[in-house]
Amino acid sequence: RIGGDEFVVLIRNKNIDIVPVKSAMNSFNPLLVKKSIEHNLPVEITVSYGICTRQSDEPIEETVERADELMYQHKRVMKGELK
C-alpha cells in the first residue's frame, strides 16, 4: 500500500540515532504551508511519519508494517493538534 501520497525512506545504518531523523521529519511541516490562490487563504499540509528500526531477524515487510502503524498513530496525533 505504498504509493500515491505515501512513500518509504530506508536508511541503511545499524547504529542510526532516531532523534535527528524525527527532527528532520518535523521540519517538513512548516515548509509545506501553501497559500490557496482561489481564496487567498493559507492551506496547511502536514506530514505524518512512522520511524522504526528493523530487528535483525525481522522480514522487511514486518518492519514496514510497524512503521505504517506508527505513521497512523502520528496522523491521529496531528489531527488532534489541528482541531
Coordinates of N, CA and C in Angstrom, one line a residue:
R1 N 0.8 -1.2 0.0 CA 0.0 0.0 0.0 C 0.9 1.2 0.0
I2 N 2.0 1.2 -0.6 CA 2.9 2.3 -0.7 C 2.7 2.9 -2.0
G3 N 2.4 4.2 -2.1 CA 2.2 4.9 -3.3 C 1.3 6.1 -3.1
G4 N 1.1 6.8 -4.2 CA 0.2 8.0 -4.1 C 0.9 9.0 -3.2
D5 N 0.3 9.3 -2.1 CA 0.9 10.3 -1.2 C 1.7 9.6 0.0
E6 N 1.9 8.3 -0.1 CA 2.7 7.6 0.9 C 4.0 7.1 0.2
F7 N 5.0 7.2 1.0 CA 6.3 6.7 0.5 C 7.2 6.2 1.6
V8 N 8.2 5.4 1.3 CA 9.1 4.9 2.3 C 10.5 5.4 2.0
V9 N 11.2 5.7 3.1 CA 12.6 6.0 3.1 C 13.3 5.0 3.9
L10 N 14.2 4.3 3.3 CA 15.0 3.3 4.0 C 16.4 3.8 4.2
I11 N 16.9 3.8 5.4 CA 18.3 4.2 5.7 C 19.1 3.0 6.2
R12 N 20.2 2.8 5.4 CA 21.0 1.6 5.8 C 22.1 2.0 6.8
N13 N 21.8 1.8 8.0 CA 22.7 2.2 9.1 C 22.2 1.5 10.4
K14 N 23.0 0.6 10.8 CA 22.6 -0.2 12.0 C 22.5 0.7 13.3
N15 N 23.4 1.7 13.3 CA 23.5 2.4 14.6 C 22.9 3.8 14.5
I16 N 21.9 4.0 13.7 CA 21.3 5.3 13.5 C 20.6 5.8 14.7
D17 N 20.8 7.1 15.0 CA 20.1 7.8 16.1 C 18.8 8.3 15.5
I18 N 17.7 7.9 16.0 CA 16.4 8.2 15.5 C 16.0 9.7 15.8
V19 N 16.5 10.3 16.9 CA 16.2 11.6 17.3 C 16.4 12.6 16.1
P20 N 17.6 12.7 15.5 CA 17.7 13.6 14.4 C 16.8 13.3 13.2
V21 N 16.5 12.1 13.0 CA 15.6 11.7 11.9 C 14.2 12.3 12.2
K22 N 13.7 12.2 13.4 CA 12.4 12.7 13.8 C 12.5 14.3 13.6
S23 N 13.6 14.9 14.0 CA 13.7 16.3 13.9 C 13.6 16.7 12.5
A24 N 14.3 16.0 11.6 CA 14.3 16.3 10.2 C 12.9 16.2 9.6
M25 N 12.1 15.1 10.0 CA 10.8 15.0 9.5 C 9.9 16.1 10.1
N26 N 10.1 16.5 11.3 CA 9.2 17.6 11.8 C 9.5 18.9 11.1
S27 N 10.7 19.1 10.5 CA 11.0 20.3 9.9 C 10.2 20.4 8.5
F28 N 9.7 19.3 8.0 CA 8.9 19.4 6.8 C 7.6 20.2 6.9
N29 N 6.9 20.0 8.0 CA 5.6 20.6 8.2 C 5.6 22.1 7.9
P30 N 6.5 22.9 8.6 CA 6.4 24.3 8.3 C 6.8 24.6 6.8
L31 N 7.5 23.8 6.2 CA 7.9 24.0 4.8 C 6.7 23.8 3.8
L32 N 5.7 23.0 4.2 CA 4.6 22.6 3.3 C 3.4 23.5 3.4
V33 N 3.5 24.6 4.1 CA 2.3 25.5 4.2 C 2.3 26.3 2.9
K34 N 1.1 26.3 2.3 CA 0.9 26.9 1.0 C -0.3 27.9 1.0
K35 N -0.3 28.8 0.1 CA -1.5 29.7 0.0 C -2.4 29.3 -1.1
S36 N -3.7 29.3 -0.8 CA -4.7 29.0 -1.8 C -4.9 30.2 -2.7
I37 N -4.6 30.0 -4.0 CA -4.7 31.1 -5.0 C -6.2 31.5 -5.1
E38 N -7.1 30.6 -5.1 CA -8.5 30.9 -5.3 C -9.1 31.8 -4.1
H39 N -8.8 31.4 -2.9 CA -9.4 32.1 -1.8 C -8.4 33.0 -1.0
N40 N -7.2 32.9 -1.4 CA -6.1 33.7 -0.7 C -6.1 33.4 0.8
L41 N -6.3 32.1 1.1 CA -6.3 31.6 2.5 C -5.1 30.6 2.6
P42 N -4.5 30.5 3.8 CA -3.4 29.5 3.9 C -4.0 28.1 4.0
V43 N -3.4 27.2 3.3 CA -3.7 25.8 3.4 C -2.6 25.1 4.0
E44 N -2.8 24.4 5.1 CA -1.8 23.7 5.7 C -1.7 22.2 5.3
I45 N -0.6 21.8 4.8 CA -0.4 20.4 4.5 C 0.6 19.8 5.6
T46 N 0.3 18.7 6.1 CA 1.1 18.1 7.2 C 1.7 16.8 6.7
V47 N 2.8 16.5 7.3 CA 3.5 15.2 7.1 C 3.3 14.3 8.3
S48 N 2.8 13.1 8.1 CA 2.8 12.2 9.2 C 3.7 11.1 8.9
Y49 N 4.4 10.6 9.9 CA 5.5 9.6 9.6 C 5.5 8.5 10.7
G50 N 6.1 7.4 10.3 CA 6.4 6.3 11.3 C 7.8 6.0 11.1
I51 N 8.6 6.1 12.2 CA 10.0 5.8 12.2 C 10.3 4.6 13.1
C52 N 10.9 3.6 12.6 CA 11.3 2.4 13.4 C 12.6 1.8 12.8
T53 N 13.2 1.0 13.7 CA 14.4 0.3 13.2 C 14.1 -1.1 13.0
R54 N 14.7 -1.7 12.1 CA 14.5 -3.1 11.7 C 15.2 -4.0 12.7
Q55 N 14.5 -5.0 13.2 CA 15.1 -6.0 14.1 C 16.0 -6.9 13.2
S56 N 17.0 -7.5 13.7 CA 18.0 -8.2 12.9 C 17.4 -9.4 12.2
D57 N 16.4 -10.1 12.8 CA 15.8 -11.3 12.1 C 14.4 -11.0 11.6
E58 N 14.1 -9.7 11.5 CA 12.7 -9.3 11.1 C 12.6 -9.2 9.5
P59 N 11.6 -9.8 8.9 CA 11.4 -9.6 7.5 C 11.1 -8.1 7.2
I60 N 11.5 -7.6 6.1 CA 11.3 -6.2 5.8 C 9.9 -5.8 5.8
E61 N 9.0 -6.7 5.4 CA 7.5 -6.5 5.4 C 7.0 -6.1 6.7
E62 N 7.5 -6.8 7.8 CA 7.1 -6.5 9.1 C 7.6 -5.2 9.6
T63 N 8.8 -4.8 9.2 CA 9.3 -3.5 9.6 C 8.5 -2.4 9.0
V64 N 8.1 -2.6 7.7 CA 7.3 -1.6 7.0 C 5.9 -1.5 7.7
E65 N 5.4 -2.7 8.1 CA 4.1 -2.7 8.7 C 4.1 -1.9 10.1
R66 N 5.2 -2.1 10.8 CA 5.3 -1.4 12.1 C 5.4 0.1 11.8
A67 N 6.2 0.5 10.8 CA 6.4 1.9 10.5 C 5.0 2.5 10.1
D68 N 4.3 1.7 9.3 CA 3.0 2.1 8.8 C 2.0 2.4 10.0
E69 N 2.0 1.5 11.0 CA 1.2 1.7 12.2 C 1.6 2.9 13.0
L70 N 2.9 3.1 13.1 CA 3.4 4.3 13.8 C 3.0 5.6 13.0
M71 N 3.0 5.5 11.7 CA 2.6 6.7 10.9 C 1.1 7.0 11.2
Y72 N 0.3 6.0 11.3 CA -1.2 6.3 11.5 C -1.3 6.8 12.9
Q73 N -0.5 6.4 13.9 CA -0.6 6.9 15.2 C -0.2 8.4 15.2
H74 N 0.8 8.7 14.5 CA 1.3 10.1 14.3 C 0.2 11.0 13.6
K75 N -0.5 10.4 12.6 CA -1.5 11.1 11.9 C -2.7 11.4 12.9
R76 N -3.0 10.5 13.7 CA -4.1 10.8 14.7 C -3.7 11.9 15.7
V77 N -2.4 11.9 16.1 CA -1.9 13.0 17.0 C -2.0 14.3 16.2
M78 N -1.6 14.4 15.0 CA -1.6 15.6 14.2 C -3.0 16.1 14.0
K79 N -4.0 15.2 13.8 CA -5.4 15.7 13.7 C -5.9 16.2 15.0
G80 N -5.5 15.7 16.1 CA -5.9 16.2 17.4 C -5.3 17.5 17.7
E81 N -4.1 17.8 17.2 CA -3.5 19.1 17.4 C -4.1 20.1 16.5
L82 N -4.6 19.7 15.4 CA -5.1 20.7 14.4 C -6.5 21.1 14.7
K83 N -7.2 20.3 15.5 CA -8.6 20.7 15.9 C -8.7 21.7 17.0

